[in-house]
Amino acid sequence: MPRSVWSGSISFGLVNVPVRIYSAVQEHKLRFHFVHEKDNSPIGYQKICKKEDKPVPDDEIVKAFEYTKGEYVFMEEEDFEAAKVEGYKTIEIVDFVPYEDIDPIFFAHTYYVGPDRGAEKVYSLLVKAMENSELSGIAKFVMRDRQHLGALRIRDGVITLEQLHFADEIRPVDEIKASRTRVSQEELKMAERLIESFTAEWNPEKYKDTYRDELCAIIKAKRKGKDIHAAPDVEEEAPTDLMTALRESIERSRGGGGRTRRNGRRASGNGDLGDLSKQELDERAKAAGIEGRSKMTKAELVRALRRAA
C-alpha cells in the first residue's frame, strides 16, 4: 500500500467522503550522487550565509518573502496557519463538466484518491454516480501550502484527481505562433498523408524510455570494467526541399527503401555503420536481437549495434 500524501474529504453539497490522496505515478528515474572520487565518500552541502560567508545553524534560518528588492517579510508557521482558506482539508467540488472539455494543457499532476477507513460505502456511491453521469468534478483543494484546482474523474473504479493549472498560469501563445505563410495544396495533402500513415491505436505500453535503458546498459558495462566511448554523431542528410522531405517520410513510414546518398548510390552495407540507411540499420539490429530498436533514431541504432558487436 503506498503512503498517502494528503488526507481530508471530498465535499459536494452536504455530502462528505473521507479520503486519502496517493501519487498515481512512480517515475523510473536513475538517481546519481556526487561522491569524492578518491574514497567514494558522499559530498555534503552546507547552508552558507552569503554576506558572512559562513555556515548558518537551522534555528537561525527562517522563511521570508521578498516584497520589494532587498525588503523581506519574515514568515512563521502561524502565518501559514492563518492563511487557511476554504478547502484546506477538503476537496470541494464546485462544478461538474464533461472531461473532454478540459484542455490537456491544464493538467499538472495525477493522484489516486482512495477511501479513508469507514468511508467505503459513501465513496462507492460517489464513484457509481460519477460513472453514470460521465462528468468530471472540478474542485479546489490545498496541498503543501498552496491552493490547487483539480478535476475528479473515475478510472478503473477509483477516483482520480488531476491537479490543474489555474487559467492565469497558462502562458499566451501570441509571441510563439508562426507568422502566416502560404502553404500549397500539394504540400498540405502530402502532410495529411504522412499523418495518416502514422495513425495508430493508443497503446501506452508501446512506448519505452530508451534513454534510461541506454544509461542502464552503460552503467552495467562500466561496473564490469568495460571502457565506454561515445560514438560519433551521425548526421542525417537534409532533404533538398519540403516536398522531398514529405515524400521520403511517407515512403519510410510504409517500409520503403532507405535514403540514397547525394551521389545517387544506395548506402553500402560493407562500410561504416553510419553510412547505412535507417532501414538497413534496423534489419541489422533485428538480427542482433537489440530490443527497443523500432523506437530508436538512426544515431541510437548505430550506437546500439557498435556496443553489440
Coordinates of C-alpha atoms in Angstrom, one line a residue:
M1 CA 0.0 0.0 0.0
P2 CA 1.6 3.4 -1.0
R3 CA 1.9 6.1 1.6
S4 CA -0.8 8.8 1.4
V5 CA 0.4 12.4 0.7
W6 CA -2.8 14.1 1.9
S7 CA -5.9 13.3 3.9
G8 CA -9.2 15.1 4.2
S9 CA -12.6 14.7 2.5
I10 CA -14.4 15.2 -0.8
S11 CA -17.3 17.6 -0.3
F12 CA -20.2 18.4 -2.6
G13 CA -23.4 19.8 -1.2
L14 CA -23.9 18.3 2.2
V15 CA -22.1 15.0 1.3
N16 CA -18.6 14.4 2.7
V17 CA -16.4 11.5 1.7
P18 CA -13.3 11.0 3.9
V19 CA -10.4 10.2 1.6
R20 CA -6.7 9.9 1.3
I21 CA -4.6 11.0 -1.7
Y22 CA -1.8 8.9 -3.2
S23 CA 0.6 9.7 -6.0
A24 CA -0.6 7.9 -9.2
V25 CA 2.8 8.0 -10.9
Q26 CA 6.1 6.3 -9.9
E27 CA 8.7 7.7 -12.2
H28 CA 11.6 5.4 -13.0
K29 CA 14.4 7.9 -12.6
L30 CA 18.0 6.9 -12.2
R31 CA 19.4 8.7 -9.1
F32 CA 23.0 9.8 -9.3
H33 CA 25.1 11.0 -6.4
F34 CA 28.1 13.3 -6.1
V35 CA 31.0 11.5 -4.3
H36 CA 34.6 12.1 -3.7
E37 CA 36.4 10.0 -6.4
K38 CA 39.4 9.3 -4.1
D39 CA 37.5 7.5 -1.4
N40 CA 33.8 7.2 -2.5
S41 CA 32.7 9.5 0.3
P42 CA 29.4 11.4 -0.3
I43 CA 29.6 15.1 -0.9
G44 CA 27.7 17.1 1.7
Y45 CA 26.4 20.6 1.4
Q46 CA 26.2 23.5 4.0
K47 CA 23.8 26.4 4.3
I48 CA 26.1 29.4 3.9
C49 CA 25.2 33.0 4.7
K50 CA 26.3 34.8 1.5
K51 CA 27.1 38.0 3.4
E52 CA 29.1 36.5 6.3
D53 CA 30.4 33.6 4.1
K54 CA 30.0 31.1 7.0
P55 CA 27.6 28.2 7.8
V56 CA 24.2 29.1 9.5
P57 CA 22.5 26.8 12.1
D58 CA 19.0 25.7 11.3
D59 CA 17.5 27.6 14.2
E60 CA 18.6 30.9 12.6
I61 CA 17.0 30.1 9.2
V62 CA 13.5 31.4 8.6
K63 CA 11.2 31.6 5.6
A64 CA 10.9 35.1 4.0
F65 CA 9.1 36.7 1.1
E66 CA 10.9 39.3 -0.9
Y67 CA 8.2 42.0 -1.1
T68 CA 10.5 44.5 -2.9
K69 CA 14.1 44.2 -3.9
G70 CA 16.0 43.7 -0.7
E71 CA 13.0 44.0 1.6
Y72 CA 11.9 40.7 3.2
V73 CA 8.9 39.8 5.2
F74 CA 9.7 37.0 7.7
M75 CA 7.1 34.3 7.9
E76 CA 6.3 31.8 10.7
E77 CA 4.2 28.7 10.8
E78 CA 1.4 30.6 12.5
D79 CA 1.2 32.9 9.5
F80 CA 0.6 30.0 7.1
E81 CA -2.0 28.6 9.5
A82 CA -3.8 31.9 9.5
A83 CA -4.0 31.8 5.7
K84 CA -6.1 28.7 5.7
V85 CA -8.9 29.1 3.2
E86 CA -11.9 27.1 2.2
G87 CA -10.8 23.6 1.1
Y88 CA -7.7 23.4 3.5
K89 CA -8.7 19.9 4.4
T90 CA -11.4 19.4 1.8
I91 CA -11.6 18.7 -1.9
E92 CA -14.6 21.0 -2.5
I93 CA -16.4 20.2 -5.8
V94 CA -17.8 23.4 -7.3
D95 CA -18.9 22.2 -10.8
F96 CA -19.4 19.0 -12.9
V97 CA -18.2 19.3 -16.5
P98 CA -17.6 17.0 -19.4
Y99 CA -14.0 15.7 -19.0
E100 CA -13.3 16.0 -22.8
D101 CA -13.9 19.8 -22.5
I102 CA -10.8 20.2 -20.4
D103 CA -7.7 21.3 -22.5
P104 CA -4.8 18.9 -21.6
I105 CA -2.5 22.0 -21.1
F106 CA -4.2 22.5 -17.8
F107 CA -3.1 19.0 -16.4
A108 CA -0.2 19.2 -14.0
H109 CA -0.1 16.0 -11.9
T110 CA -2.2 12.9 -11.3
Y111 CA -3.2 11.4 -7.9
Y112 CA -5.3 8.5 -6.8
V113 CA -8.0 9.2 -4.3
G114 CA -8.9 6.3 -2.0
P115 CA -11.5 6.0 0.7
D116 CA -10.5 6.5 4.3
R117 CA -11.4 3.9 6.9
G118 CA -15.1 3.6 7.3
A119 CA -15.9 5.6 4.2
E120 CA -16.1 2.8 1.7
K121 CA -19.9 3.0 1.2
V122 CA -20.2 6.7 0.6
Y123 CA -17.0 6.5 -1.6
S124 CA -18.5 3.8 -3.7
L125 CA -21.7 5.8 -4.0
L126 CA -19.8 8.8 -5.4
V127 CA -17.8 6.5 -7.8
K128 CA -21.0 5.0 -9.2
A129 CA -22.8 8.3 -9.5
M130 CA -19.9 9.9 -11.4
E131 CA -19.6 6.9 -13.7
N132 CA -23.3 7.2 -14.6
S133 CA -23.0 10.9 -15.1
E134 CA -19.9 10.6 -17.3
L135 CA -18.9 14.0 -15.9
S136 CA -15.7 15.3 -14.1
G137 CA -15.9 17.2 -10.8
I138 CA -14.0 20.5 -10.8
A139 CA -12.7 21.2 -7.2
K140 CA -10.4 23.3 -5.2
F141 CA -8.0 21.9 -2.5
V142 CA -4.9 23.0 -0.6
M143 CA -1.8 20.9 -0.5
R144 CA 1.7 21.8 0.6
D145 CA 0.8 25.4 1.4
R146 CA -0.7 26.0 -2.0
Q147 CA -4.3 26.1 -3.3
H148 CA -4.8 24.0 -6.4
L149 CA -7.5 23.4 -8.9
G150 CA -8.4 19.8 -9.6
A151 CA -10.5 17.5 -11.8
L152 CA -12.0 14.4 -10.3
R153 CA -12.7 11.5 -12.7
I154 CA -13.2 7.8 -12.4
R155 CA -10.5 5.4 -13.7
D156 CA -10.9 1.6 -13.2
G157 CA -13.4 2.1 -10.4
V158 CA -11.1 4.6 -8.5
I159 CA -11.4 8.3 -8.1
T160 CA -8.5 10.0 -9.8
L161 CA -7.6 13.6 -9.1
E162 CA -6.0 15.6 -11.9
Q163 CA -4.2 18.6 -10.4
L164 CA -4.9 21.5 -12.8
H165 CA -3.1 24.8 -13.5
F166 CA -5.2 27.9 -13.0
A167 CA -6.1 29.8 -16.1
D168 CA -3.8 32.7 -15.3
E169 CA -0.8 30.3 -15.1
I170 CA -1.1 29.3 -18.8
R171 CA 1.1 31.5 -20.9
P172 CA -0.3 33.1 -24.0
V173 CA 0.9 31.8 -27.4
D174 CA 0.8 35.1 -29.3
E175 CA 4.6 35.6 -29.3
I176 CA 5.2 31.9 -30.3
K177 CA 2.8 31.5 -33.2
A178 CA 4.4 31.2 -36.6
S179 CA 3.7 34.0 -38.9
R180 CA 1.1 33.3 -41.6
T181 CA 2.9 31.5 -44.5
R182 CA 1.2 30.3 -47.7
V183 CA 1.1 26.5 -47.9
S184 CA 0.3 24.9 -51.3
Q185 CA -2.5 22.3 -51.6
E186 CA 0.0 19.7 -52.7
E187 CA 2.2 20.2 -49.6
L188 CA -0.9 20.1 -47.4
K189 CA -2.2 16.8 -49.0
M190 CA 1.3 15.2 -48.6
A191 CA 1.4 16.3 -44.9
E192 CA -2.1 14.8 -44.3
R193 CA -1.0 11.6 -46.0
L194 CA 2.1 11.5 -43.7
I195 CA -0.1 11.9 -40.6
E196 CA -2.4 9.2 -41.9
S197 CA 0.5 6.8 -42.4
F198 CA 1.5 7.2 -38.7
T199 CA -2.1 6.9 -37.4
A200 CA -2.5 4.0 -34.8
E201 CA -4.5 3.0 -31.8
W202 CA -3.2 4.5 -28.5
N203 CA -1.2 1.8 -26.7
P204 CA 0.9 3.3 -23.8
E205 CA 2.9 0.0 -23.4
K206 CA 4.3 0.6 -26.9
Y207 CA 6.5 3.5 -25.8
K208 CA 9.7 2.8 -23.8
D209 CA 12.2 5.0 -22.1
T210 CA 15.1 4.1 -24.4
Y211 CA 17.5 6.7 -23.0
R212 CA 17.1 5.2 -19.5
D213 CA 17.8 1.7 -21.0
E214 CA 20.9 3.0 -22.7
L215 CA 22.2 4.5 -19.4
C216 CA 21.5 1.3 -17.5
A217 CA 23.4 -0.7 -20.1
I218 CA 26.3 1.7 -19.8
I219 CA 26.3 1.5 -16.0
K220 CA 26.3 -2.3 -16.2
A221 CA 29.1 -2.3 -18.7
K222 CA 31.2 0.1 -16.6
R223 CA 30.6 -2.0 -13.5
K224 CA 32.1 -4.9 -15.3
G225 CA 35.2 -2.8 -16.2
K226 CA 34.4 -2.2 -19.8
D227 CA 35.6 1.0 -21.5
I228 CA 32.8 3.2 -22.8
H229 CA 33.4 5.5 -25.7
A230 CA 30.9 7.9 -27.2
A231 CA 30.1 7.1 -30.8
P232 CA 30.4 10.0 -33.2
D233 CA 27.2 11.8 -34.1
V234 CA 25.5 10.5 -37.3
E235 CA 24.2 13.3 -39.4
E236 CA 21.1 12.6 -41.4
E237 CA 21.2 14.1 -44.9
A238 CA 18.8 17.0 -45.1
P239 CA 16.3 16.8 -48.0
T240 CA 16.6 19.4 -50.7
D241 CA 13.1 20.8 -50.2
L242 CA 9.9 20.3 -48.2
M243 CA 8.1 18.2 -50.8
T244 CA 11.1 15.8 -50.9
A245 CA 11.1 15.5 -47.2
L246 CA 7.4 14.8 -47.1
R247 CA 7.7 12.2 -49.9
E248 CA 10.6 10.4 -48.3
S249 CA 8.9 10.4 -44.9
I250 CA 5.8 8.7 -46.4
E251 CA 8.0 6.1 -48.1
R252 CA 9.8 5.3 -44.9
S253 CA 6.6 5.0 -42.9
R254 CA 5.4 2.4 -45.4
G255 CA 8.6 0.4 -45.1
G256 CA 10.1 1.8 -48.3
G257 CA 13.7 1.8 -49.2
G258 CA 16.3 3.8 -47.3
R259 CA 17.6 7.2 -48.3
T260 CA 20.1 7.4 -51.1
R261 CA 23.4 9.3 -50.9
R262 CA 23.8 12.6 -52.6
N263 CA 25.7 10.8 -55.4
G264 CA 22.7 8.6 -56.1
R265 CA 24.2 5.3 -54.9
R266 CA 22.4 3.4 -52.1
A267 CA 24.4 3.3 -48.8
S268 CA 26.6 0.2 -48.8
G269 CA 26.3 -2.4 -46.1
N270 CA 30.0 -3.1 -46.1
G271 CA 31.2 0.3 -44.9
D272 CA 30.9 2.2 -41.6
L273 CA 27.5 1.8 -39.8
G274 CA 27.0 5.5 -40.2
D275 CA 26.8 5.0 -44.0
L276 CA 23.8 2.6 -43.8
S277 CA 20.2 3.7 -44.1
K278 CA 17.9 3.5 -41.0
Q279 CA 16.1 0.6 -42.6
E280 CA 19.4 -1.3 -43.1
L281 CA 20.4 -0.5 -39.5
D282 CA 17.1 -1.7 -38.2
E283 CA 17.5 -5.0 -40.1
R284 CA 20.9 -5.5 -38.5
A285 CA 19.5 -4.6 -35.1
K286 CA 16.8 -7.1 -35.5
A287 CA 19.3 -9.8 -36.4
A288 CA 21.4 -8.8 -33.4
G289 CA 18.3 -9.1 -31.1
I290 CA 18.5 -5.5 -30.0
E291 CA 15.4 -4.6 -28.0
G292 CA 13.5 -1.3 -28.5
R293 CA 15.0 -0.8 -32.0
S294 CA 11.7 0.3 -33.5
K295 CA 11.8 3.5 -31.4
M296 CA 15.5 4.3 -31.9
T297 CA 16.8 7.0 -34.1
K298 CA 19.4 6.3 -36.7
A299 CA 22.2 7.5 -34.3
E300 CA 20.8 5.3 -31.5
L301 CA 20.8 2.3 -33.7
V302 CA 24.4 2.9 -34.7
R303 CA 25.5 3.1 -31.0
A304 CA 23.5 0.0 -30.1
L305 CA 25.0 -2.0 -32.9
R306 CA 28.5 -0.9 -32.0
R307 CA 28.0 -2.0 -28.4
A308 CA 26.6 -5.3 -29.5
A309 CA 29.5 -6.0 -31.8

